[in-house]
């Protein structure tokens, strides 16, 4: 119930402007890797919570939302379809099971959401020093994912998980 109240309070205050709107007068359909306003936001975050459009059913449809933290070398937690992270693994990307539970990836809907809330609480309880150390320790994963994305050497042949 507390999380629903938080979400309701947040929605009442939307939209939240994070960058100068004049920058977006000539929007293009693709996200620009050179969007300095967007990229600068990543300097002040520890983890990106990626909310994919498809988060029900059996569709695996990674979007620019998951490529942003990869490009910015930040860890991510994905609210997407069940087994989303397993599909990313099939593509060759690495995730962060050594740092927090990724059991949420196998859950549906409400259970996924509740498991993610536990991860957020766990991360939120850490000090800035602990988070900085964790981020430094994650660097090989972050570098690997970045290189895979930029070189486009990821696996395109993803098999359905049953």
mmCIF file of C-alpha atoms in Angstrom:
data_model
loop_
_atom_site.group_PDB
_atom_site.id
_atom_site.type_symbol
_atom_site.label_atom_id
_atom_site.label_comp_id
_atom_site.label_asym_id
_atom_site.label_seq_id
_atom_site.Cartn_x
_atom_site.Cartn_y
_atom_site.Cartn_z
ATOM 1 C CA UNK A 1 0.000 0.000 0.000
ATOM 2 C CA UNK A 2 2.865 2.378 0.760
ATOM 3 C CA UNK A 3 4.288 1.932 -2.736
ATOM 4 C CA UNK A 4 0.900 2.608 -4.338
ATOM 5 C CA UNK A 5 0.579 5.829 -2.342
ATOM 6 C CA UNK A 6 4.071 6.844 -3.465
ATOM 7 C CA UNK A 7 3.165 6.163 -7.102
ATOM 8 C CA UNK A 8 -0.090 8.110 -6.779
ATOM 9 C CA UNK A 9 1.719 11.093 -5.272
ATOM 10 C CA UNK A 10 4.308 10.931 -8.040
ATOM 11 C CA UNK A 11 1.706 10.843 -10.815
ATOM 12 C CA UNK A 12 -0.004 13.937 -9.397
ATOM 13 C CA UNK A 13 3.251 15.842 -9.948
ATOM 14 C CA UNK A 14 3.892 14.692 -13.518
ATOM 15 C CA UNK A 15 5.290 15.661 -15.891
ATOM 16 C CA UNK A 16 8.643 16.275 -14.254
ATOM 17 C CA UNK A 17 10.935 18.273 -16.487
ATOM 18 C CA UNK A 18 14.524 17.064 -16.275
ATOM 19 C CA UNK A 19 16.028 19.034 -19.147
ATOM 20 C CA UNK A 20 15.325 22.238 -21.013
ATOM 21 C CA UNK A 21 12.303 21.673 -23.295
ATOM 22 C CA UNK A 22 13.821 23.848 -26.032
ATOM 23 C CA UNK A 23 16.317 21.060 -26.594
ATOM 24 C CA UNK A 24 13.485 18.831 -27.822
ATOM 25 C CA UNK A 25 11.872 21.080 -30.435
ATOM 26 C CA UNK A 26 13.098 18.858 -33.264
ATOM 27 C CA UNK A 27 12.652 15.369 -31.883
ATOM 28 C CA UNK A 28 13.893 12.458 -33.922
ATOM 29 C CA UNK A 29 12.428 8.964 -33.594
ATOM 30 C CA UNK A 30 15.695 7.497 -32.280
ATOM 31 C CA UNK A 31 17.440 8.303 -29.036
ATOM 32 C CA UNK A 32 20.712 10.067 -29.694
ATOM 33 C CA UNK A 33 23.842 8.662 -28.075
ATOM 34 C CA UNK A 34 25.049 12.264 -28.027
ATOM 35 C CA UNK A 35 22.134 13.714 -26.029
ATOM 36 C CA UNK A 36 24.343 15.436 -23.470
ATOM 37 C CA UNK A 37 21.415 16.508 -21.270
ATOM 38 C CA UNK A 38 20.180 12.935 -20.953
ATOM 39 C CA UNK A 39 23.653 11.459 -20.528
ATOM 40 C CA UNK A 40 24.574 13.973 -17.834
ATOM 41 C CA UNK A 41 21.695 12.684 -15.696
ATOM 42 C CA UNK A 42 23.439 9.312 -15.495
ATOM 43 C CA UNK A 43 26.422 10.813 -13.675
ATOM 44 C CA UNK A 44 24.317 11.248 -10.549
ATOM 45 C CA UNK A 45 22.633 7.836 -10.387
ATOM 46 C CA UNK A 46 23.838 4.495 -9.119
ATOM 47 C CA UNK A 47 21.361 2.198 -10.861
ATOM 48 C CA UNK A 48 18.843 2.665 -13.673
ATOM 49 C CA UNK A 49 15.424 1.137 -13.133
ATOM 50 C CA UNK A 50 14.399 0.311 -16.696
ATOM 51 C CA UNK A 51 10.644 0.197 -17.261
ATOM 52 C CA UNK A 52 10.145 -1.560 -20.572
ATOM 53 C CA UNK A 53 6.921 -1.104 -22.528
ATOM 54 C CA UNK A 54 6.336 -4.838 -22.714
ATOM 55 C CA UNK A 55 6.093 -6.231 -19.208
ATOM 56 C CA UNK A 56 3.434 -8.916 -19.640
ATOM 57 C CA UNK A 57 3.085 -11.933 -21.867
ATOM 58 C CA UNK A 58 5.925 -13.631 -23.691
ATOM 59 C CA UNK A 59 7.398 -10.821 -25.779
ATOM 60 C CA UNK A 60 11.106 -10.048 -25.478
ATOM 61 C CA UNK A 61 11.528 -6.596 -26.940
ATOM 62 C CA UNK A 62 14.601 -4.740 -25.624
ATOM 63 C CA UNK A 63 14.492 -1.029 -26.357
ATOM 64 C CA UNK A 64 16.653 2.049 -26.015
ATOM 65 C CA UNK A 65 15.605 2.100 -22.358
ATOM 66 C CA UNK A 66 17.957 -0.786 -21.536
ATOM 67 C CA UNK A 67 20.712 0.429 -23.859
ATOM 68 C CA UNK A 68 21.021 3.772 -22.038
ATOM 69 C CA UNK A 69 22.450 2.361 -18.790
ATOM 70 C CA UNK A 70 24.616 -0.021 -20.809
ATOM 71 C CA UNK A 71 25.968 2.885 -22.858
ATOM 72 C CA UNK A 72 26.491 4.984 -19.710
ATOM 73 C CA UNK A 73 28.124 2.039 -17.889
ATOM 74 C CA UNK A 74 25.562 1.901 -15.114
ATOM 75 C CA UNK A 75 23.940 -1.157 -13.568
ATOM 76 C CA UNK A 76 20.257 -1.703 -14.247
ATOM 77 C CA UNK A 77 17.190 -3.441 -12.888
ATOM 78 C CA UNK A 78 14.561 -4.186 -15.534
ATOM 79 C CA UNK A 79 10.819 -4.180 -15.126
ATOM 80 C CA UNK A 80 10.040 -6.080 -18.286
ATOM 81 C CA UNK A 81 8.598 -9.421 -19.235
ATOM 82 C CA UNK A 82 9.272 -12.542 -17.249
ATOM 83 C CA UNK A 83 12.758 -13.900 -18.083
ATOM 84 C CA UNK A 84 13.906 -10.597 -19.627
ATOM 85 C CA UNK A 85 17.339 -10.889 -18.008
ATOM 86 C CA UNK A 86 17.677 -14.489 -19.161
ATOM 87 C CA UNK A 87 17.088 -13.301 -22.724
ATOM 88 C CA UNK A 88 19.725 -10.576 -22.263
ATOM 89 C CA UNK A 89 22.104 -13.311 -21.078
ATOM 90 C CA UNK A 90 21.402 -15.267 -24.266
ATOM 91 C CA UNK A 91 22.412 -12.169 -26.206
ATOM 92 C CA UNK A 92 25.720 -12.147 -24.316
ATOM 93 C CA UNK A 93 25.034 -9.341 -21.844
ATOM 94 C CA UNK A 94 25.918 -9.736 -18.182
ATOM 95 C CA UNK A 95 23.777 -8.637 -15.273
ATOM 96 C CA UNK A 96 24.232 -8.060 -11.570
ATOM 97 C CA UNK A 97 23.331 -11.276 -9.726
ATOM 98 C CA UNK A 98 26.491 -10.986 -7.622
ATOM 99 C CA UNK A 99 25.218 -7.713 -6.150
ATOM 100 C CA UNK A 100 21.466 -8.273 -5.647
ATOM 101 C CA UNK A 101 18.949 -11.005 -6.177
ATOM 102 C CA UNK A 102 17.695 -11.372 -9.710
ATOM 103 C CA UNK A 103 14.965 -13.843 -8.801
ATOM 104 C CA UNK A 104 12.442 -11.143 -9.760
ATOM 105 C CA UNK A 105 13.210 -11.949 -13.404
ATOM 106 C CA UNK A 106 11.315 -15.233 -13.113
ATOM 107 C CA UNK A 107 8.232 -13.703 -11.497
ATOM 108 C CA UNK A 108 5.066 -12.356 -13.044
ATOM 109 C CA UNK A 109 3.414 -8.980 -12.435
ATOM 110 C CA UNK A 110 2.762 -8.289 -8.738
ATOM 111 C CA UNK A 111 5.395 -10.725 -7.487
ATOM 112 C CA UNK A 112 7.977 -9.138 -9.796
ATOM 113 C CA UNK A 113 7.089 -5.678 -8.519
ATOM 114 C CA UNK A 114 7.273 -6.738 -4.856
ATOM 115 C CA UNK A 115 10.639 -8.457 -5.376
ATOM 116 C CA UNK A 116 11.969 -5.326 -7.077
ATOM 117 C CA UNK A 117 10.846 -3.200 -4.102
ATOM 118 C CA UNK A 118 12.985 -5.397 -1.846
ATOM 119 C CA UNK A 119 16.009 -4.814 -4.086
ATOM 120 C CA UNK A 120 15.421 -1.055 -4.024
ATOM 121 C CA UNK A 121 15.255 -1.122 -0.231
ATOM 122 C CA UNK A 122 18.479 -3.154 -0.077
ATOM 123 C CA UNK A 123 20.326 -0.763 -2.392
ATOM 124 C CA UNK A 124 18.844 2.260 -0.626
ATOM 125 C CA UNK A 125 20.166 1.067 2.719
ATOM 126 C CA UNK A 126 23.779 1.175 1.522
ATOM 127 C CA UNK A 127 26.077 4.122 2.151
ATOM 128 C CA UNK A 128 27.586 6.188 -0.655
ATOM 129 C CA UNK A 129 30.951 4.590 0.101
ATOM 130 C CA UNK A 130 29.459 1.087 -0.220
ATOM 131 C CA UNK A 131 27.745 2.013 -3.492
ATOM 132 C CA UNK A 132 30.934 3.539 -4.910
ATOM 133 C CA UNK A 133 32.848 0.390 -4.004
ATOM 134 C CA UNK A 134 30.147 -1.791 -5.553
ATOM 135 C CA UNK A 135 30.168 0.279 -8.736
ATOM 136 C CA UNK A 136 33.942 -0.048 -8.973
ATOM 137 C CA UNK A 137 33.641 -3.806 -8.472
ATOM 138 C CA UNK A 138 31.032 -3.983 -11.267
ATOM 139 C CA UNK A 139 33.314 -2.295 -13.788
ATOM 140 C CA UNK A 140 34.242 -5.491 -15.702
ATOM 141 C CA UNK A 141 30.519 -6.234 -16.259
ATOM 142 C CA UNK A 142 29.808 -2.637 -17.259
ATOM 143 C CA UNK A 143 32.758 -2.588 -19.666
ATOM 144 C CA UNK A 144 31.757 -5.933 -21.176
ATOM 145 C CA UNK A 145 28.177 -4.796 -21.786
ATOM 146 C CA UNK A 146 29.318 -1.472 -23.250
ATOM 147 C CA UNK A 147 31.765 -3.188 -25.624
ATOM 148 C CA UNK A 148 29.134 -5.723 -26.696
ATOM 149 C CA UNK A 149 26.638 -2.939 -27.398
ATOM 150 C CA UNK A 150 29.064 -0.702 -29.273
ATOM 151 C CA UNK A 151 30.647 -3.515 -31.315
ATOM 152 C CA UNK A 152 27.197 -5.013 -32.023
ATOM 153 C CA UNK A 153 28.663 -8.449 -31.381
ATOM 154 C CA UNK A 154 25.713 -9.623 -29.285
ATOM 155 C CA UNK A 155 23.835 -12.792 -30.206
ATOM 156 C CA UNK A 156 20.716 -12.204 -32.292
ATOM 157 C CA UNK A 157 19.570 -15.824 -32.086
ATOM 158 C CA UNK A 158 17.556 -15.773 -28.863
ATOM 159 C CA UNK A 159 15.583 -18.901 -27.983
ATOM 160 C CA UNK A 160 12.239 -18.885 -26.210
ATOM 161 C CA UNK A 161 12.508 -19.855 -22.549
ATOM 162 C CA UNK A 162 10.008 -22.490 -21.533
#
